[in-house]
Short mmCIF file of C-alpha atoms in Angstrom, two decimals:
data_model
loop_
_atom_site.label_atom_id
_atom_site.label_comp_id
_atom_site.label_asym_id
_atom_site.label_seq_id
_atom_site.Cartn_x
_atom_site.Cartn_y
_atom_site.Cartn_z
CA UNK K 1 4.70 -21.23 14.48
CA UNK K 2 8.30 -21.37 14.70
CA UNK K 3 9.98 -23.09 11.79
CA UNK K 4 12.80 -25.53 12.70
CA UNK K 5 15.04 -26.66 9.70
CA UNK K 6 15.07 -30.32 11.03
CA UNK K 7 12.06 -32.43 11.48
CA UNK K 8 11.02 -33.11 15.17
CA UNK K 9 12.13 -36.82 15.14
CA UNK K 10 15.68 -37.44 14.09
CA UNK K 11 16.52 -41.08 13.44
CA UNK K 12 19.52 -43.00 14.43
CA UNK K 13 21.39 -45.66 12.53
CA UNK K 14 21.15 -48.33 15.17
CA UNK K 15 17.50 -47.66 15.84
CA UNK K 16 14.44 -49.27 14.19
CA UNK K 17 12.32 -46.86 12.10
CA UNK K 18 9.04 -46.30 13.78
CA UNK K 19 6.39 -45.34 11.20
CA UNK K 20 4.66 -43.37 13.74
CA UNK K 21 7.77 -41.09 14.06
CA UNK K 22 7.88 -40.85 10.28
CA UNK K 23 4.26 -39.85 10.40
CA UNK K 24 4.77 -37.28 12.99
CA UNK K 25 7.59 -35.59 10.87
CA UNK K 26 5.16 -35.54 7.93
CA UNK K 27 2.50 -33.97 10.14
CA UNK K 28 4.93 -31.36 11.39
CA UNK K 29 5.74 -30.34 7.83
CA UNK K 30 2.05 -30.28 6.74
CA UNK K 31 1.14 -27.94 9.73
CA UNK K 32 4.10 -25.63 8.83
CA UNK K 33 3.09 -25.57 5.05
CA UNK K 34 -0.45 -24.39 6.10
CA UNK K 35 0.81 -21.91 8.61
CA UNK K 36 3.60 -20.21 6.48
CA UNK K 37 2.10 -20.34 2.99
CA UNK K 38 -1.25 -19.28 4.50
CA UNK K 39 0.30 -15.82 5.22
CA UNK K 40 -0.64 -14.52 1.88
CA UNK K 41 -2.39 -11.22 2.20
CA UNK K 42 -0.96 -7.74 2.35
CA UNK K 43 -2.86 -4.51 3.22
CA UNK K 44 -2.24 -0.84 2.48
CA UNK K 45 -4.42 2.18 2.46
CA UNK K 46 -4.45 5.49 0.42
CA UNK K 47 -6.26 8.75 1.35
CA UNK K 48 -7.32 10.95 -1.61
CA UNK K 49 -8.55 14.41 -0.88
CA UNK K 50 -12.05 15.41 -2.27
CA UNK K 51 -11.18 19.15 -1.75
CA UNK K 52 -8.53 21.19 -3.45
CA UNK K 53 -6.84 22.73 -0.45
CA UNK K 54 -7.68 24.34 2.84
CA UNK K 55 -9.54 27.28 1.20
CA UNK K 56 -11.19 25.47 -1.66
CA UNK K 57 -13.45 22.50 -1.73
CA UNK K 58 -14.79 20.40 -4.55
CA UNK K 59 -18.02 21.72 -6.28
CA UNK K 60 -20.61 20.27 -8.32
CA UNK K 61 -19.82 22.83 -10.97
CA UNK K 62 -16.46 21.27 -11.59
CA UNK K 63 -16.00 19.06 -14.54
CA UNK K 64 -16.50 15.32 -13.84
CA UNK K 65 -12.68 14.55 -14.38
CA UNK K 66 -11.77 17.18 -11.67
CA UNK K 67 -14.20 15.31 -9.23
CA UNK K 68 -12.66 11.98 -10.21
CA UNK K 69 -9.76 9.85 -9.02
CA UNK K 70 -8.80 7.06 -11.32
CA UNK K 71 -7.03 4.05 -10.13
CA UNK K 72 -5.56 1.14 -12.25
CA UNK K 73 -4.97 -2.15 -10.39
CA UNK K 74 -1.49 -3.46 -11.40
CA UNK K 75 -2.37 -6.84 -9.88
CA UNK K 76 -5.61 -8.46 -8.91
CA UNK K 77 -6.49 -6.85 -5.54
CA UNK K 78 -9.41 -6.08 -3.44
CA UNK K 79 -10.92 -2.96 -1.93
CA UNK K 80 -11.54 -3.97 1.64
CA UNK K 81 -13.21 -0.72 2.75
CA UNK K 82 -13.93 2.75 1.91
CA UNK K 83 -13.78 5.33 4.43
CA UNK K 84 -15.01 8.94 4.17
CA UNK K 85 -14.20 11.60 6.57
CA UNK K 86 -15.02 15.31 6.49
CA UNK K 87 -17.75 17.80 6.05
CA UNK K 88 -19.43 19.90 3.41
CA UNK K 89 -19.87 23.65 3.37
CA UNK K 90 -23.24 23.11 1.90
CA UNK K 91 -25.23 20.35 0.24
CA UNK K 92 -24.71 16.53 0.33
CA UNK K 93 -22.80 14.42 -2.16
CA UNK K 94 -21.90 10.85 -2.87
CA UNK K 95 -18.86 8.99 -4.23
CA UNK K 96 -19.43 6.45 -7.05
CA UNK K 97 -17.05 3.68 -7.86
CA UNK K 98 -17.04 2.43 -11.33
CA UNK K 99 -15.20 0.34 -13.73
CA UNK K 100 -14.36 2.56 -16.52
CA UNK K 101 -14.56 -0.23 -18.98
CA UNK K 102 -18.23 -0.66 -18.37
CA UNK K 103 -19.21 2.56 -16.83
CA UNK K 104 -20.92 0.60 -14.10
CA UNK K 105 -19.88 -0.25 -10.50
CA UNK K 106 -18.09 -3.54 -10.15
CA UNK K 107 -20.34 -6.44 -9.74
CA UNK K 108 -19.61 -6.98 -6.10
CA UNK K 109 -20.28 -3.41 -5.04
CA UNK K 110 -22.93 -3.55 -2.33
CA UNK K 111 -23.53 0.33 -2.40
CA UNK K 112 -24.44 0.61 -5.96
CA UNK K 113 -26.02 4.05 -5.26
CA UNK K 114 -22.70 5.20 -4.12
CA UNK K 115 -21.18 6.20 -0.80
CA UNK K 116 -23.14 9.11 0.65
CA UNK K 117 -21.71 12.07 2.38
CA UNK K 118 -24.52 13.76 4.15
CA UNK K 119 -24.77 17.51 4.24
CA UNK K 120 -23.03 18.48 7.53
CA UNK K 121 -20.65 21.11 8.63
CA UNK K 122 -19.62 19.02 11.54
CA UNK K 123 -16.88 16.40 10.70
CA UNK K 124 -18.53 13.04 10.16
CA UNK K 125 -17.01 9.62 9.37
CA UNK K 126 -18.63 6.79 7.31
CA UNK K 127 -17.21 3.42 6.83
CA UNK K 128 -18.35 1.22 4.02
CA UNK K 129 -16.90 -2.32 4.61
CA UNK K 130 -17.47 -4.11 1.26
CA UNK K 131 -14.85 -6.32 -0.43
CA UNK K 132 -14.65 -5.31 -4.08
CA UNK K 133 -12.53 -7.21 -6.56
CA UNK K 134 -10.19 -5.14 -8.79
CA UNK K 135 -9.04 -6.99 -11.78
CA UNK K 136 -5.33 -6.68 -12.83
CA UNK K 137 -4.94 -4.05 -15.39
CA UNK K 138 -8.47 -2.57 -15.10
CA UNK K 139 -9.19 1.09 -14.43
CA UNK K 140 -11.51 2.12 -11.77
CA UNK K 141 -12.78 5.59 -10.94
CA UNK K 142 -14.10 7.16 -7.87
CA UNK K 143 -16.49 9.99 -8.84
CA UNK K 144 -17.87 12.73 -6.64
CA UNK K 145 -21.27 13.72 -7.65
CA UNK K 146 -24.47 15.45 -6.18
CA UNK K 147 -26.52 13.16 -3.92
CA UNK K 148 -29.66 15.19 -4.48
CA UNK K 149 -30.54 18.02 -6.77
CA UNK K 150 -28.87 20.56 -4.44
CA UNK K 151 -25.54 21.90 -5.15
CA UNK K 152 -22.61 20.82 -2.99
CA UNK K 153 -19.36 22.20 -1.84
CA UNK K 154 -16.85 20.21 0.28
CA UNK K 155 -15.03 21.62 3.09
CA UNK K 156 -12.72 18.82 3.93
CA UNK K 157 -13.45 15.40 2.74
CA UNK K 158 -11.04 12.49 2.72
CA UNK K 159 -11.58 9.43 0.67
CA UNK K 160 -9.50 6.51 2.19
CA UNK K 161 -9.40 3.30 0.26
CA UNK K 162 -8.25 0.10 1.87
CA UNK K 163 -6.47 -2.30 -0.47
CA UNK K 164 -5.70 -6.03 -0.06
CA UNK K 165 -3.33 -7.97 -2.25
CA UNK K 166 -2.77 -11.80 -2.27
CA UNK K 167 0.69 -12.95 -3.18
CA UNK K 168 -0.80 -16.15 -4.55
CA UNK K 169 -3.24 -14.35 -6.76
CA UNK K 170 -1.83 -11.54 -8.70
CA UNK K 171 -3.43 -12.13 -12.06
CA UNK K 172 -6.94 -13.44 -11.23
CA UNK K 173 -6.15 -17.10 -10.48
CA UNK K 174 -5.46 -18.51 -7.19
CA UNK K 175 -1.97 -20.19 -7.36
CA UNK K 176 -2.09 -21.57 -3.78
CA UNK K 177 -1.71 -25.30 -3.88
CA UNK K 178 -3.45 -27.04 -0.92
CA UNK K 179 -1.39 -29.71 0.62
CA UNK K 180 -3.25 -33.07 0.53
CA UNK K 181 -2.76 -35.41 3.39
CA UNK K 182 -3.69 -38.61 1.53
CA UNK K 183 -0.71 -40.85 0.84
CA UNK K 184 1.60 -38.88 3.11
CA UNK K 185 1.33 -41.14 6.02
CA UNK K 186 2.66 -44.68 6.66
CA UNK K 187 0.37 -47.44 7.79
CA UNK K 188 0.23 -51.15 7.66
CA UNK K 189 -0.78 -51.12 4.12
CA UNK K 190 2.04 -48.88 2.84
CA UNK K 191 4.40 -50.49 0.41
CA UNK K 192 7.99 -50.74 1.39
CA UNK K 193 9.02 -48.87 -1.69
CA UNK K 194 11.37 -45.92 -1.79
CA UNK K 195 8.79 -43.79 -3.61
CA UNK K 196 6.69 -44.05 -0.40
CA UNK K 197 9.17 -41.54 1.11
CA UNK K 198 10.18 -39.73 -2.02
CA UNK K 199 7.14 -38.93 -3.94
CA UNK K 200 5.23 -36.88 -1.34
CA UNK K 201 8.53 -35.13 -0.08
CA UNK K 202 9.42 -34.16 -3.60
CA UNK K 203 6.05 -32.91 -4.33
CA UNK K 204 5.95 -30.71 -1.10
CA UNK K 205 9.53 -29.52 -1.75
CA UNK K 206 8.68 -28.38 -5.29
CA UNK K 207 5.45 -26.65 -4.25
CA UNK K 208 7.22 -24.70 -1.41
CA UNK K 209 10.09 -23.80 -3.63
CA UNK K 210 7.71 -22.40 -6.16
CA UNK K 211 6.00 -20.38 -3.44
CA UNK K 212 9.25 -18.60 -2.72
CA UNK K 213 8.80 -16.87 -6.01
CA UNK K 214 5.35 -15.53 -4.89
CA UNK K 215 6.51 -12.66 -2.68
CA UNK K 216 4.86 -9.84 -4.71
CA UNK K 217 2.31 -7.96 -2.48
CA UNK K 218 1.91 -4.57 -3.77
CA UNK K 219 1.20 -1.56 -1.45
CA UNK K 220 0.07 1.78 -2.71
CA UNK K 221 1.20 5.42 -2.01
CA UNK K 222 -0.80 8.34 -3.33
CA UNK K 223 0.33 11.88 -4.04
CA UNK K 224 -1.98 14.79 -5.00
CA UNK K 225 -1.58 18.43 -6.06
CA UNK K 226 -4.20 20.83 -6.81
CA UNK K 227 -4.45 24.08 -8.66
CA UNK K 228 -0.88 24.76 -9.71
CA UNK K 229 0.74 26.78 -12.44
CA UNK K 230 4.24 27.35 -13.79
CA UNK K 231 4.78 29.88 -11.15
CA UNK K 232 3.86 27.60 -8.23
CA UNK K 233 6.80 27.06 -5.98
CA UNK K 234 8.74 23.82 -6.66
CA UNK K 235 8.74 23.30 -2.97
CA UNK K 236 5.05 22.70 -2.90
CA UNK K 237 5.14 20.17 -5.79
CA UNK K 238 7.76 17.93 -4.16
CA UNK K 239 7.49 14.92 -1.97
CA UNK K 240 10.07 13.02 -0.03
CA UNK K 241 9.90 9.08 -0.19
CA UNK K 242 11.78 8.62 3.06
CA UNK K 243 14.44 6.27 3.78
CA UNK K 244 13.97 3.55 6.53
CA UNK K 245 16.01 2.84 9.52
CA UNK K 246 17.21 -0.32 8.21
CA UNK K 247 18.08 -1.88 4.87
CA UNK K 248 16.01 -4.77 5.81
CA UNK K 249 12.80 -2.45 6.18
CA UNK K 250 13.09 -0.93 2.73
CA UNK K 251 10.30 -1.22 0.20
CA UNK K 252 10.90 -0.96 -3.54
CA UNK K 253 9.08 1.11 -5.91
CA UNK K 254 8.22 -0.96 -8.80
CA UNK K 255 5.49 0.98 -10.53
CA UNK K 256 4.20 4.62 -11.04
CA UNK K 257 0.88 5.78 -12.36
CA UNK K 258 0.19 9.53 -13.00
CA UNK K 259 -2.79 11.52 -13.96
CA UNK K 260 -3.52 15.10 -14.72
CA UNK K 261 -6.59 17.14 -15.44
CA UNK K 262 -6.81 20.85 -16.37
CA UNK K 263 -9.62 23.13 -15.72
CA UNK K 264 -11.43 25.35 -18.14
CA UNK K 265 -9.22 28.25 -17.68
CA UNK K 266 -6.55 29.23 -20.14
CA UNK K 267 -6.46 29.16 -23.99
CA UNK K 268 -3.50 26.90 -24.63
CA UNK K 269 -4.28 23.71 -26.36
CA UNK K 270 -0.86 22.12 -25.57
CA UNK K 271 0.51 21.60 -22.19
CA UNK K 272 2.42 19.07 -20.33
CA UNK K 273 2.81 17.98 -16.70
CA UNK K 274 5.69 15.98 -15.54
CA UNK K 275 6.19 13.70 -12.60
CA UNK K 276 9.76 12.84 -11.89
CA UNK K 277 11.24 10.29 -9.39
CA UNK K 278 14.73 10.56 -8.26
CA UNK K 279 16.46 7.88 -6.46
CA UNK K 280 18.77 8.23 -3.32
CA UNK K 281 21.65 9.43 -5.52
CA UNK K 282 19.45 12.16 -6.93
CA UNK K 283 19.68 10.38 -10.26
CA UNK K 284 16.42 10.52 -12.35
CA UNK K 285 14.88 7.03 -12.41
CA UNK K 286 11.66 7.99 -14.26
CA UNK K 287 10.08 10.90 -15.92
CA UNK K 288 6.41 10.52 -16.77
CA UNK K 289 4.87 13.31 -18.97
CA UNK K 290 1.23 13.79 -19.34
CA UNK K 291 0.37 15.85 -22.45
CA UNK K 292 -2.83 17.54 -23.39
CA UNK K 293 -2.76 18.19 -27.15
CA UNK K 294 -5.34 19.90 -29.24
CA UNK K 295 -7.98 19.47 -26.53
CA UNK K 296 -9.72 22.24 -24.80
CA UNK K 297 -9.28 21.98 -20.96
CA UNK K 298 -11.98 21.12 -18.77
CA UNK K 299 -13.32 17.64 -19.89
CA UNK K 300 -10.51 15.26 -20.49
CA UNK K 301 -7.48 13.92 -18.52
CA UNK K 302 -4.70 12.14 -20.07
CA UNK K 303 -3.01 9.29 -18.56
CA UNK K 304 0.51 7.94 -18.54
CA UNK K 305 1.17 4.74 -16.83
CA UNK K 306 4.76 3.32 -16.67
CA UNK K 307 5.64 0.07 -15.20
CA UNK K 308 8.96 0.44 -13.46
CA UNK K 309 9.35 -3.24 -13.04
CA UNK K 310 11.14 -3.23 -16.29
CA UNK K 311 13.95 -1.10 -14.86
CA UNK K 312 16.78 -2.33 -12.63
CA UNK K 313 14.62 -4.08 -10.08
CA UNK K 314 12.75 -0.98 -9.02
CA UNK K 315 13.85 2.09 -6.96
CA UNK K 316 14.49 2.04 -3.29
CA UNK K 317 15.95 4.28 -0.79
CA UNK K 318 19.03 3.40 1.30
CA UNK K 319 19.26 4.06 5.04
CA UNK K 320 19.84 7.77 5.38
CA UNK K 321 19.10 8.56 1.77
CA UNK K 322 15.56 9.54 0.66
CA UNK K 323 13.95 9.31 -2.78
CA UNK K 324 12.18 12.45 -4.24
CA UNK K 325 9.08 12.65 -6.25
CA UNK K 326 8.47 16.01 -7.98
CA UNK K 327 5.83 17.55 -10.21
CA UNK K 328 6.24 20.35 -12.59
CA UNK K 329 4.76 21.98 -15.66
CA UNK K 330 6.86 21.49 -18.75
CA UNK K 331 5.64 24.23 -21.11
CA UNK K 332 5.44 28.03 -20.37
CA UNK K 333 1.65 28.14 -20.14
CA UNK K 334 -0.68 30.23 -18.07
CA UNK K 335 -3.21 27.51 -17.75
CA UNK K 336 -3.98 26.10 -14.48
CA UNK K 337 -3.64 22.54 -13.76
CA UNK K 338 -6.58 21.65 -11.69
CA UNK K 339 -5.28 18.54 -10.37
CA UNK K 340 -2.56 16.00 -10.82
CA UNK K 341 -2.05 12.89 -8.87
CA UNK K 342 0.38 9.90 -8.75
CA UNK K 343 0.35 6.39 -7.42
CA UNK K 344 3.54 4.70 -6.39
CA UNK K 345 3.27 0.91 -6.02
CA UNK K 346 5.79 -0.69 -3.78
CA UNK K 347 6.68 -4.23 -2.59
CA UNK B 1 23.06 -41.56 -0.26
CA UNK B 2 19.59 -41.20 -1.65
CA UNK B 3 16.75 -43.35 -0.69
CA UNK B 4 16.48 -46.04 -3.25
CA UNK B 5 15.08 -49.60 -3.52
CA UNK B 6 17.28 -52.54 -2.48
CA UNK B 7 19.51 -50.25 -0.40
CA UNK B 8 19.37 -49.90 3.32
CA UNK B 9 17.93 -46.66 4.40
CA UNK B 10 20.52 -44.55 6.09
CA UNK B 11 19.12 -42.66 9.03
CA UNK B 12 20.82 -39.48 7.78
CA UNK B 13 18.93 -39.90 4.54
CA UNK B 14 15.63 -40.24 6.34
CA UNK B 15 16.47 -37.27 8.43
CA UNK B 16 17.27 -35.14 5.46
CA UNK B 17 14.28 -35.83 3.45
CA UNK B 18 12.48 -32.69 4.63
CA UNK B 19 15.43 -30.37 4.97
CA UNK B 20 15.09 -28.37 1.78
CA UNK B 21 11.38 -27.93 2.51
CA UNK B 22 11.85 -26.79 6.05
CA UNK B 23 14.73 -24.45 5.01
CA UNK B 24 12.45 -22.72 2.41
CA UNK B 25 9.52 -22.46 4.88
CA UNK B 26 11.89 -20.94 7.46
CA UNK B 27 13.07 -18.36 5.02
CA UNK B 28 9.60 -17.29 4.05
CA UNK B 29 8.45 -17.18 7.63
CA UNK B 30 11.26 -14.96 8.48
CA UNK B 31 10.48 -12.39 5.83
CA UNK B 32 10.44 -9.02 7.56
CA UNK B 33 7.79 -6.69 6.54
CA UNK B 34 8.94 -3.60 4.60
CA UNK B 35 7.95 -0.18 5.59
CA UNK B 36 5.61 1.58 3.27
CA UNK B 37 4.68 5.22 3.63
CA UNK B 38 1.16 6.20 4.12
CA UNK B 39 0.79 9.80 2.90
CA UNK B 40 -1.35 12.43 4.55
CA UNK B 41 -0.74 15.84 3.26
CA UNK B 42 -1.91 19.32 4.35
CA UNK B 43 -1.98 21.68 1.30
CA UNK B 44 -1.97 25.39 1.98
CA UNK B 45 -2.62 25.27 5.68
CA UNK B 46 -2.61 28.34 7.86
CA UNK B 47 -3.03 29.10 11.55
CA UNK B 48 -6.53 30.42 11.16
CA UNK B 49 -7.91 27.40 9.40
CA UNK B 50 -10.79 25.60 11.05
CA UNK B 51 -9.86 22.60 13.12
CA UNK B 52 -11.40 20.23 10.59
CA UNK B 53 -8.94 21.32 7.84
CA UNK B 54 -5.96 20.79 10.19
CA UNK B 55 -6.60 17.14 10.91
CA UNK B 56 -7.09 13.84 9.11
CA UNK B 57 -8.95 11.00 10.68
CA UNK B 58 -8.40 7.64 9.17
CA UNK B 59 -9.48 4.10 10.23
CA UNK B 60 -6.71 1.58 10.07
CA UNK B 61 -7.43 -1.53 8.22
CA UNK B 62 -4.70 -3.72 9.67
CA UNK B 63 -2.81 -4.35 12.78
CA UNK B 64 0.34 -2.67 12.06
CA UNK B 65 3.52 -1.12 13.54
CA UNK B 66 3.99 2.68 13.11
CA UNK B 67 7.69 2.79 12.59
CA UNK B 68 8.20 6.46 12.10
CA UNK B 69 6.55 9.74 11.26
CA UNK B 70 8.31 11.86 8.80
CA UNK B 71 7.30 15.48 8.18
CA UNK B 72 8.41 17.79 5.41
CA UNK B 73 7.48 21.42 4.98
CA UNK B 74 7.49 22.95 1.49
CA UNK B 75 7.31 26.69 1.22
CA UNK B 76 5.94 26.99 4.70
CA UNK B 77 6.65 30.08 6.64
CA UNK B 78 6.14 29.02 10.25
CA UNK B 79 6.51 26.16 12.63
CA UNK B 80 4.44 23.01 11.70
CA UNK B 81 3.91 20.56 14.53
CA UNK B 82 2.27 17.18 13.54
CA UNK B 83 0.64 15.08 16.29
CA UNK B 84 -0.28 11.49 15.72
CA UNK B 85 -2.57 9.76 18.16
CA UNK B 86 -5.31 7.14 18.30
CA UNK B 87 -6.16 7.42 21.92
CA UNK B 88 -4.43 4.11 22.70
CA UNK B 89 -0.87 4.91 22.02
CA UNK B 90 1.89 4.83 24.64
CA UNK B 91 2.05 8.52 24.08
CA UNK B 92 0.92 10.72 21.13
CA UNK B 93 3.89 11.37 18.73
CA UNK B 94 4.83 14.81 17.88
CA UNK B 95 7.12 15.97 15.03
CA UNK B 96 7.99 19.61 14.43
CA UNK B 97 9.62 21.34 11.49
CA UNK B 98 10.43 25.05 11.24
CA UNK B 99 9.80 26.28 7.70
CA UNK B 100 11.42 29.53 6.55
CA UNK B 101 9.31 30.28 3.65
CA UNK B 102 10.66 29.60 0.13
CA UNK B 103 12.47 26.41 1.50
CA UNK B 104 11.97 22.67 1.57
CA UNK B 105 12.64 21.49 4.95
CA UNK B 106 12.60 18.11 6.56
CA UNK B 107 12.05 17.41 10.13
CA UNK B 108 14.88 15.71 11.94
CA UNK B 109 14.46 12.03 11.52
CA UNK B 110 13.39 10.20 14.53
CA UNK B 111 15.37 7.13 13.94
CA UNK B 112 18.58 9.14 13.94
CA UNK B 113 18.00 10.76 17.35
CA UNK B 114 15.69 9.51 20.10
CA UNK B 115 14.58 5.87 20.54
CA UNK B 116 11.15 5.43 19.03
CA UNK B 117 8.64 3.74 21.36
CA UNK B 118 6.92 0.81 19.84
CA UNK B 119 3.58 1.98 18.56
CA UNK B 120 1.13 -0.63 17.51
CA UNK B 121 -1.93 0.38 15.61
CA UNK B 122 -4.77 -1.95 15.65
CA UNK B 123 -7.36 -2.76 13.00
CA UNK B 124 -10.48 -0.65 13.21
CA UNK B 125 -8.76 1.93 15.41
CA UNK B 126 -9.12 5.71 14.27
CA UNK B 127 -5.85 7.56 13.82
CA UNK B 128 -5.76 11.22 13.95
CA UNK B 129 -3.05 13.13 12.48
CA UNK B 130 -3.25 16.83 13.19
CA UNK B 131 -1.33 19.96 12.29
CA UNK B 132 -0.74 22.99 14.39
CA UNK B 133 1.05 25.74 12.46
CA UNK B 134 2.11 29.37 12.89
CA UNK B 135 2.07 30.11 9.18
CA UNK B 136 -0.22 32.98 8.31
CA UNK B 137 -0.12 32.78 4.62
CA UNK B 138 -1.11 30.18 2.16
CA UNK B 139 0.87 28.54 -0.55
CA UNK B 140 2.76 25.68 1.30
CA UNK B 141 2.53 21.94 1.71
CA UNK B 142 3.15 20.02 4.83
CA UNK B 143 3.80 16.40 3.93
CA UNK B 144 3.26 13.68 6.61
CA UNK B 145 4.47 10.17 5.85
CA UNK B 146 3.49 7.47 8.24
CA UNK B 147 5.91 4.48 8.23
CA UNK B 148 3.81 1.47 8.54
CA UNK B 149 4.87 -2.17 8.81
CA UNK B 150 2.75 -5.23 8.92
CA UNK B 151 3.17 -8.83 8.19
CA UNK B 152 1.35 -10.98 5.79
CA UNK B 153 -1.90 -12.08 6.98
CA UNK B 154 -3.36 -15.64 6.94
CA UNK B 155 -6.87 -14.26 6.47
CA UNK B 156 -8.89 -11.08 6.43
#
């Protein structure tokens, strides 16, 4: 619906005020209110590989954390669907979604027994369309496990998660104010008081003005690296966050969440993995280090979550100038990092 | 002059009563969708890999515009060609990048060269991103970023 900045009926000084014309103007505004403010949902999707690389899949002999992807919801959001695509080398498996605070699936998960990937060496796809609420600040985990007693090895298995955000509900409470029609229209019983015109118009104006601030609708980008050491080429552990063709099309990185898990190899008890985001001027905007201290590898992942909303309004690329995300090992250790992954949240 | 009791209502005041509201609604309605980059990587690909390992099939959850496909090859010794297609596109999109081993190579950006045909991806359609490579050895990454734009939705 096209928005005009003047109401349909424009009154003239010498003309009588027709209440019906006033009502039509109010009706126009009311329809626009519902149409424009009704556009509230944003969608994005991420794909997480449930295999290490082209020559190595996930196996049930791996530690649980190696078979897990954790995800923190910065704002209230919904999983709109889960899509599994791929094949196994042997065995079948399933993906469980749990709330890490309870260890149980979220209450609105329809497939409490998990999302099954049947044993097949032929590429198969499965879609689970189930709206699942993710509470702001809560941590969720997607865990790959056996489906039966048989062992499994994935060949190529992509877990795609569809996410929906609501700009009027970022913290669990719906902030949308429905526009009531009562009292907005003139009739024979309407008093000839100035407030007849002013009260509803001021109320609508302030509500619409407040909605201007509700523009945050986060989208997610995911980056994953498997099985890397201190000798792994930096060119493999670097990602470009591309610039856009227009400054108007730029998205802004407002948050970064990073995770790392080490496998059971190596004897070191102290190691660090570092994700670093550089802006268009190659200036480091954020360094997130994940540290394993005094813990034997294989059973634990450390988490660093840094909210970049506290920085200078986030990081964004300019036309022709990319941002760069890089991953590295900080310490001179021979231990293998089984997996490290990072989520960038943009608006 | 504001509308107040005991004063004649000026036509201009009556006309202006919704001005700020309509201006705010127009601003919100004209909010352009930002591009976010949907990532689909190929880690350690080689020319001898099975087809299943050289493609990603994803179902799109939203009607959206595919603004651009960006391909970057890290440590890739060979030519990597990415094809993006969902069977309904105006034409499948291909982007190639020639890696020379221990380098980080970005493919030429589409928006700086040829005009990009409008590509609309529809909700529920399956998008296939496939890789053809001449690289014979492992130890590389081919990063694919799909620039996706979509408007806010009134309902899902």
